[in-house]
Coordinates of C-alpha atoms in Angstrom, one line a residue:
M20 CA -27.5 11.5 -17.1
R21 CA -27.7 7.9 -17.1
Y22 CA -30.5 6.3 -14.7
E23 CA -27.8 4.8 -12.5
W24 CA -25.8 7.6 -11.4
F25 CA -29.1 10.0 -11.2
I26 CA -30.5 7.9 -8.8
G27 CA -27.3 6.3 -7.1
L28 CA -27.1 10.4 -6.6
R29 CA -30.2 10.4 -5.1
Y30 CA -29.7 8.0 -2.5
L31 CA -27.4 10.3 -0.8
K32 CA -30.0 12.7 -0.3
A33 CA -31.8 11.3 3.4
K34 CA -35.4 12.1 3.7
R35 CA -36.3 13.3 7.2
K36 CA -37.3 9.5 8.6
Q37 CA -33.6 8.6 7.3
T38 CA -31.2 11.1 9.0
F39 CA -29.9 8.1 10.7
I40 CA -28.8 6.4 6.9
S41 CA -27.4 10.3 6.5
I42 CA -25.5 10.7 9.4
I43 CA -23.7 7.2 8.8
T44 CA -23.0 8.7 5.2
L45 CA -21.6 12.1 6.8
I46 CA -19.2 9.8 9.1
S47 CA -18.3 7.7 6.4
I48 CA -17.0 10.7 4.7
F49 CA -15.8 11.8 7.5
G50 CA -13.7 8.4 8.2
V51 CA -12.0 8.8 4.8
A52 CA -11.1 12.3 5.3
V53 CA -9.4 11.5 8.2
G54 CA -7.5 8.8 7.2
V55 CA -6.0 10.0 3.6
M56 CA -5.4 13.5 5.8
A57 CA -3.3 11.4 8.4
L58 CA -1.6 9.4 5.8
I59 CA -0.4 12.6 3.1
V60 CA 0.3 14.2 6.9
V61 CA 2.8 11.2 8.1
L62 CA 5.0 10.1 4.9
A63 CA 5.1 14.3 4.3
V64 CA 6.9 14.2 8.0
M65 CA 8.5 10.4 7.2
N66 CA 10.3 12.0 3.9
G67 CA 11.2 15.4 5.4
F68 CA 12.7 13.3 7.9
E69 CA 14.4 11.5 5.6
K70 CA 15.6 14.6 3.4
T71 CA 16.4 16.2 6.7
L72 CA 18.7 13.2 7.9
K73 CA 20.2 12.9 4.7
D74 CA 21.1 16.8 4.5
K75 CA 22.8 16.3 8.1
I76 CA 24.9 12.8 7.2
I77 CA 26.6 14.6 4.0
G78 CA 26.9 17.6 5.3
T79 CA 29.2 16.0 8.0
Q80 CA 30.2 12.8 6.0
A81 CA 31.8 12.8 2.7
H82 CA 29.8 11.0 0.1
L83 CA 32.8 8.7 -0.4
V84 CA 35.3 7.6 1.2
L85 CA 38.7 6.2 0.0
L86 CA 40.5 3.5 2.0
K87 CA 43.7 1.3 0.9
A88 CA 43.4 -2.2 2.5
S89 CA 47.2 -1.7 4.3
Q90 CA 47.2 -1.7 7.8
E91 CA 49.8 0.9 7.5
G92 CA 47.3 2.9 5.8
M93 CA 47.6 5.0 2.7
D94 CA 51.0 6.6 1.7
H95 CA 52.0 9.0 -1.1
Y96 CA 48.3 10.4 -0.1
E97 CA 48.8 13.4 -2.0
E98 CA 49.2 11.7 -5.3
V99 CA 46.5 9.5 -5.0
V100 CA 44.3 13.0 -4.3
K101 CA 45.5 14.3 -7.4
Q102 CA 44.3 11.1 -9.2
V103 CA 41.2 10.9 -7.5
E104 CA 40.4 14.5 -8.6
E105 CA 40.7 13.8 -11.9
V106 CA 37.9 11.0 -12.1
K107 CA 34.7 12.9 -13.4
G108 CA 32.3 13.7 -11.2
V109 CA 34.6 14.6 -8.4
V110 CA 34.7 17.8 -7.0
S111 CA 37.3 17.6 -4.0
A112 CA 38.9 15.5 -2.7
A113 CA 41.2 15.9 1.1
P114 CA 42.9 13.5 3.5
F115 CA 42.1 12.3 6.6
I116 CA 43.1 10.0 9.6
L117 CA 40.4 8.2 12.3
S118 CA 41.5 6.8 15.4
Q119 CA 39.2 5.9 18.2
V120 CA 41.1 7.9 21.4
M121 CA 39.9 8.6 25.0
L122 CA 39.2 11.9 26.1
S123 CA 39.6 13.7 29.6
S124 CA 38.9 17.2 30.8
E125 CA 39.1 18.1 34.2
S126 CA 35.7 16.8 35.6
N127 CA 34.7 14.1 33.1
V128 CA 36.6 11.5 30.8
T129 CA 34.9 9.5 27.6
G130 CA 35.4 8.0 24.9
S131 CA 35.5 9.8 21.0
V132 CA 36.6 9.4 17.5
L133 CA 39.6 11.3 16.9
K134 CA 39.4 12.9 13.2
G135 CA 42.7 14.5 11.5
I136 CA 41.7 16.8 8.8
D137 CA 43.6 19.5 6.4
P138 CA 42.0 22.7 7.9
G139 CA 42.3 24.4 4.8
R140 CA 40.5 21.5 2.3
V141 CA 37.8 19.9 4.6
G142 CA 35.7 22.4 3.5
K143 CA 36.0 21.3 0.2
V144 CA 34.4 18.0 1.6
T145 CA 31.5 18.7 4.2
L146 CA 29.8 21.1 5.7
L147 CA 32.3 21.3 8.8
A148 CA 33.1 24.7 8.8
Q149 CA 29.3 26.0 8.3
N150 CA 28.4 23.4 11.6
L151 CA 31.3 25.8 13.6
K152 CA 29.2 27.3 16.9
A153 CA 32.5 29.0 17.8
G154 CA 35.7 29.0 17.4
R155 CA 38.0 28.3 13.8
L156 CA 39.2 25.2 12.1
E157 CA 42.4 27.2 11.0
D158 CA 43.2 27.1 15.0
L159 CA 43.8 23.9 14.7
K160 CA 47.2 23.9 13.7
K161 CA 50.0 25.7 16.6
K162 CA 50.8 29.2 15.9
K163 CA 54.3 30.6 16.8
G164 CA 54.0 31.2 21.1
E165 CA 51.5 28.5 21.7
D166 CA 52.7 25.4 23.8
L167 CA 49.3 23.0 22.7
A168 CA 47.7 22.3 19.4
G169 CA 44.0 22.7 18.8
I170 CA 41.1 20.3 18.7
V171 CA 37.6 21.1 18.1
L172 CA 34.5 19.3 19.9
G173 CA 31.3 17.9 19.2
V174 CA 29.0 20.1 21.0
E175 CA 27.5 16.8 23.2
L176 CA 30.7 15.9 23.4
A177 CA 31.5 19.1 24.7
K178 CA 29.0 19.5 27.4
H179 CA 29.7 15.4 28.6
L180 CA 33.6 16.6 29.5
S181 CA 32.0 20.3 30.5
A182 CA 34.6 21.8 27.9
S183 CA 34.5 25.4 26.5
I184 CA 36.8 27.4 23.6
K185 CA 40.4 27.9 25.2
D186 CA 40.0 24.7 27.8
T187 CA 42.9 21.9 28.0
I188 CA 41.4 18.7 27.1
Q189 CA 43.9 15.0 27.4
V190 CA 43.7 12.5 24.6
I191 CA 44.9 8.9 25.4
S192 CA 45.9 6.7 22.3
P193 CA 45.2 2.9 22.9
L194 CA 48.2 2.6 21.0
G195 CA 50.3 2.9 24.1
T196 CA 54.0 3.2 23.7
M197 CA 56.9 0.7 26.1
T198 CA 58.3 2.0 28.8
P199 CA 60.6 0.5 32.0
M200 CA 57.4 0.4 33.5
G201 CA 56.0 -2.0 30.4
M202 CA 53.1 -0.4 28.2
M203 CA 52.5 3.0 28.8
P204 CA 49.3 4.3 26.7
K205 CA 50.4 7.7 24.7
M206 CA 48.6 11.2 26.3
K207 CA 49.0 14.8 24.8
R208 CA 47.3 17.7 25.4
F209 CA 44.9 19.8 23.2
R210 CA 43.3 23.4 23.7
V211 CA 39.8 23.4 22.3
V212 CA 39.7 26.0 19.6
G213 CA 36.0 25.1 18.5
I214 CA 32.8 23.5 19.3
F215 CA 31.1 22.3 16.3
H216 CA 26.8 21.3 15.9
S217 CA 26.3 19.3 13.1
G218 CA 22.7 17.7 13.8
M219 CA 23.6 14.6 14.5
Y220 CA 23.6 13.2 18.4
E221 CA 26.0 10.4 17.2
F222 CA 28.7 12.8 15.1
D223 CA 27.8 15.7 18.3
N224 CA 28.8 13.3 20.6
T225 CA 31.4 11.1 19.5
L226 CA 33.5 13.1 17.0
A227 CA 37.0 15.6 17.5
Y228 CA 38.7 17.2 15.4
I229 CA 42.8 17.9 15.1
S230 CA 45.5 19.0 12.1
I231 CA 45.9 15.9 10.1
E232 CA 50.2 16.5 10.8
H233 CA 49.3 16.8 14.9
A234 CA 46.8 13.3 14.4
Q235 CA 50.5 11.7 12.1
S236 CA 52.7 12.3 14.7
F237 CA 50.3 11.4 17.6
F238 CA 49.4 8.0 16.3
N239 CA 53.1 7.4 15.0
L240 CA 51.7 7.7 11.0
E241 CA 54.5 9.3 9.7
D242 CA 53.9 10.3 6.1
H243 CA 50.1 7.9 6.2
V244 CA 46.8 8.3 6.4
T245 CA 43.5 6.7 7.0
G246 CA 41.9 7.0 3.8
I247 CA 40.6 10.4 1.5
E248 CA 37.4 11.5 2.0
I249 CA 35.7 12.8 -1.8
K250 CA 32.8 15.0 -2.8
T251 CA 30.8 14.2 -5.5
E252 CA 29.0 16.4 -8.3
D253 CA 25.9 14.0 -7.5
V254 CA 25.3 12.5 -4.5
Y255 CA 23.3 9.5 -6.1
K256 CA 25.7 8.8 -8.0
V257 CA 28.1 7.7 -6.1
R258 CA 28.6 4.0 -6.6
E259 CA 29.6 4.8 -10.4
I260 CA 32.1 7.1 -9.6
G261 CA 33.7 5.2 -6.5
R262 CA 33.7 2.4 -8.9
E263 CA 35.9 4.5 -12.0
I264 CA 38.3 5.5 -8.7
R265 CA 39.1 1.9 -8.5
K266 CA 39.5 1.2 -11.8
K267 CA 41.8 4.0 -12.2
L268 CA 43.8 3.1 -9.2
G269 CA 43.2 -0.8 -8.9
F270 CA 44.0 -3.1 -6.0
P271 CA 44.6 -2.5 -2.5
F272 CA 42.1 0.7 -2.8
W273 CA 38.6 0.4 -2.5
T274 CA 35.8 3.1 -1.6
K275 CA 32.6 3.2 0.9
D276 CA 29.8 5.8 0.2
W277 CA 27.7 7.4 1.9
M278 CA 24.6 5.1 1.5
E279 CA 26.7 2.0 2.6
M280 CA 27.8 3.8 5.6
N281 CA 24.0 4.2 6.8
R282 CA 22.4 1.4 5.2
N283 CA 20.9 0.6 8.5
L284 CA 19.4 3.9 9.2
F285 CA 17.6 4.9 6.0
S286 CA 16.5 1.1 5.6
A287 CA 15.1 1.1 9.7
L288 CA 13.1 4.4 8.0
R289 CA 12.0 2.9 4.8
L290 CA 10.9 0.0 7.0
E291 CA 9.1 2.5 9.4
K292 CA 7.2 4.4 6.3
I293 CA 5.8 1.3 5.1
A294 CA 4.5 0.4 8.9
M295 CA 2.9 3.7 9.2
F296 CA 1.2 3.6 5.7
I297 CA -0.3 0.1 6.7
I298 CA -1.3 1.3 10.4
L299 CA -2.9 4.4 8.9
V300 CA -5.0 2.3 6.2
L301 CA -6.3 0.5 8.7
I302 CA -8.4 4.4 9.3
V303 CA -9.7 4.2 5.6
L304 CA -10.6 0.3 6.3
V305 CA -12.9 1.4 9.6
A306 CA -14.2 3.9 7.0
A307 CA -15.1 1.5 4.2
F308 CA -16.9 -0.8 7.0
N309 CA -18.8 2.3 7.8
I310 CA -19.8 2.6 4.1
I311 CA -21.0 -1.3 3.8
S312 CA -22.8 -0.7 6.9
T313 CA -24.3 2.8 5.0
L314 CA -25.0 1.3 1.7
I315 CA -26.9 -2.4 3.4
M316 CA -29.0 -0.1 5.7
V317 CA -29.9 1.7 2.1
V318 CA -30.4 -1.7 0.5
M319 CA -33.0 -2.6 2.8
E320 CA -34.8 0.5 3.1
K321 CA -35.2 1.0 -1.0
N322 CA -36.1 -2.8 -2.0
K323 CA -39.4 -1.5 -2.8
D324 CA -37.7 1.1 -5.3
I325 CA -35.4 -1.7 -6.4
A326 CA -38.5 -3.6 -7.2
I327 CA -40.0 -1.5 -9.0
L328 CA -37.2 -0.8 -11.1
K329 CA -36.1 -4.3 -11.6
S330 CA -40.5 -4.3 -13.1
M331 CA -39.4 -1.7 -15.3
G332 CA -36.9 -4.0 -16.6
A333 CA -34.0 -2.4 -14.9
P334 CA -31.2 -5.2 -15.1
S335 CA -29.5 -6.7 -11.9
S336 CA -26.1 -4.8 -13.1
G337 CA -28.4 -1.1 -13.4
I338 CA -29.0 -1.9 -9.8
L339 CA -25.4 -2.9 -9.2
K340 CA -24.0 0.3 -10.5
I341 CA -26.4 2.5 -8.6
F342 CA -25.2 1.4 -5.2
M343 CA -21.7 1.3 -6.4
I344 CA -21.6 4.8 -7.7
E345 CA -23.4 5.9 -4.1
G346 CA -20.1 4.5 -2.0
L347 CA -18.0 5.4 -4.8
V348 CA -18.9 9.0 -4.4
I349 CA -18.7 8.6 -0.5
G350 CA -15.4 7.2 -1.3
V351 CA -14.9 10.6 -3.8
V352 CA -15.7 12.9 -1.6
G353 CA -14.1 11.7 1.7
T354 CA -10.8 11.0 -0.3
V355 CA -10.8 14.6 -1.5
L356 CA -11.8 16.4 1.8
G357 CA -8.6 14.8 3.2
L358 CA -6.6 15.2 0.1
I359 CA -7.6 19.0 0.9
L360 CA -6.7 19.0 4.5
G361 CA -3.5 16.8 4.6
L362 CA -2.0 19.0 1.9
G363 CA -2.8 22.4 3.7
I364 CA -1.7 21.0 7.1
A365 CA 1.6 19.4 5.7
F366 CA 2.9 22.4 3.4
N367 CA 1.8 24.5 6.5
L368 CA 3.3 22.2 9.3
E369 CA 5.1 25.0 11.1
T370 CA 2.5 27.4 11.4
V371 CA 0.1 24.1 12.6
T372 CA 2.5 22.9 15.2
G373 CA 3.6 26.1 16.7
F374 CA -0.5 27.2 17.2
V375 CA -0.6 23.9 18.7
E376 CA 2.1 24.5 21.2
G377 CA 0.9 27.9 21.9
L378 CA -2.7 27.0 22.7
F379 CA -1.4 23.4 24.9
G380 CA 1.4 25.0 26.3
F381 CA 4.3 22.6 25.5
K382 CA 7.1 21.8 23.2
I383 CA 6.6 19.2 20.0
L384 CA 9.7 18.8 19.6
A385 CA 12.5 19.4 22.0
S386 CA 15.8 20.1 20.4
D387 CA 17.7 18.6 23.3
V388 CA 16.2 15.5 23.0
Y389 CA 15.6 14.9 19.2
Y390 CA 17.8 17.3 17.0
I391 CA 14.9 19.1 15.1
D392 CA 13.3 22.2 17.0
K393 CA 10.3 21.4 14.0
L394 CA 8.5 18.8 12.4
P395 CA 10.1 18.6 8.6
S396 CA 7.7 18.4 5.6
Q397 CA 8.3 17.4 2.3
V398 CA 4.7 16.0 0.1
N399 CA 6.0 13.1 -2.8
P400 CA 3.1 13.5 -5.4
L401 CA 3.7 9.4 -5.7
D402 CA 2.9 9.0 -2.2
V403 CA 0.1 11.8 -2.5
G404 CA -1.4 9.5 -5.8
L405 CA -0.5 6.6 -4.2
I406 CA -2.7 7.6 -0.7
V407 CA -5.6 8.8 -3.4
M408 CA -5.3 5.7 -5.6
T409 CA -5.5 3.4 -2.2
A410 CA -8.7 5.3 -0.6
I411 CA -10.6 5.3 -3.8
S412 CA -10.0 1.3 -4.1
I413 CA -10.7 0.4 -1.3
S414 CA -14.1 2.8 -1.2
L415 CA -15.0 0.6 -4.3
L416 CA -14.4 -2.7 -3.1
A417 CA -16.6 -1.8 0.0
T418 CA -19.9 -1.3 -2.3
L419 CA -19.0 -4.3 -3.7
Y420 CA -21.4 -6.8 -0.9
P421 CA -24.1 -4.2 -0.7
S422 CA -24.5 -3.7 -4.5
W423 CA -24.9 -7.4 -5.3
R424 CA -27.1 -7.7 -2.3
G425 CA -29.4 -5.2 -3.7
S426 CA -29.1 -6.3 -7.4
R427 CA -30.3 -10.2 -6.5
L428 CA -33.7 -8.9 -5.1
D429 CA -36.5 -10.8 -6.6
P430 CA -39.2 -8.0 -7.2
A431 CA -42.1 -10.2 -7.3
E432 CA -41.1 -11.0 -3.8
T433 CA -40.5 -8.2 -2.7
L434 CA -44.0 -6.4 -4.3
R435 CA -46.2 -9.3 -3.2
Y436 CA -47.0 -7.5 0.2
E437 CA -47.8 -4.0 -0.9

């Protein structure tokens, strides 16, 4: 073992009269460990939240939407569906109609986005059928002997309207009809046949579904639709697939993918993740100042040792290495401890949060507020690598000034009064 390593590691073991330095060293290690642990756990939760959000969005929205630049909407849509399904990478496609309406129940009135769907095909492009808490999509179509067609409501929308299965809802369209009394809004009654829960408040509070035939009739669209929803093999290749669809169909068709539809949301999440990383790095920086103060005190305590080493022929670079090694060991030990604790918590977050909730008697995440009843966690190896590199780099930088100061000591001046 080279003398720099031997002495640097030896200085970490304080003598009795140097207990204070030893305590500061432990605090420095603890500070680095806490910073690394917090970074790993918080970024794992952010990654998990982003993944959960993506899964819920993709489950409710189609991967890709095909639209036509026309006020009348899209005609001959069945032919378009066939052409779209021939494009490589497309799994399935289904037509839809989308319009804003007012929904009225016996107790309340609210705005909503009404979507006309084909109950037999919508399950091939979204997870609506799996998200149903009650009822069936097949009941959207009016059966023989029934006077009302069916409607499926989001769980929050149903709560707002105080509506449940078999209740009657009145749909009011902003596209009115001309009467002798002037323009009157078009109204039609539907029976609630299903309630869905996507886990996304925006969808659960605004979306309602009826069959595409009833939507065409209600909005006077004849044989037109708003567009076509498309499911792709790879959700991250939607732009390339959309380009191929546009190339095949030509103008006036255009596409919009799920990333474009939720660009602002995911941009905000990425910005929040960066902000959290910067804030939590400050914990490691505070620990770095502890490393600086520890090494400065060690230099002051060991100035006689430094003078003896220099008088024996040790170069300034050797003295520099001794204190850099000591500081680096503090940083590495703290980083490793933080890594173990952080990964341990991140991989067992559900157990840890359950223990904390049981201990203090409160719910960390109320599902009626946050729409997730447990903290999601997904450890990204790249994030972990970046955290480890950042912590060790900061620790190494913290050693530079004290190490330089120790290497600049004059042995003759130091030993003069010994």
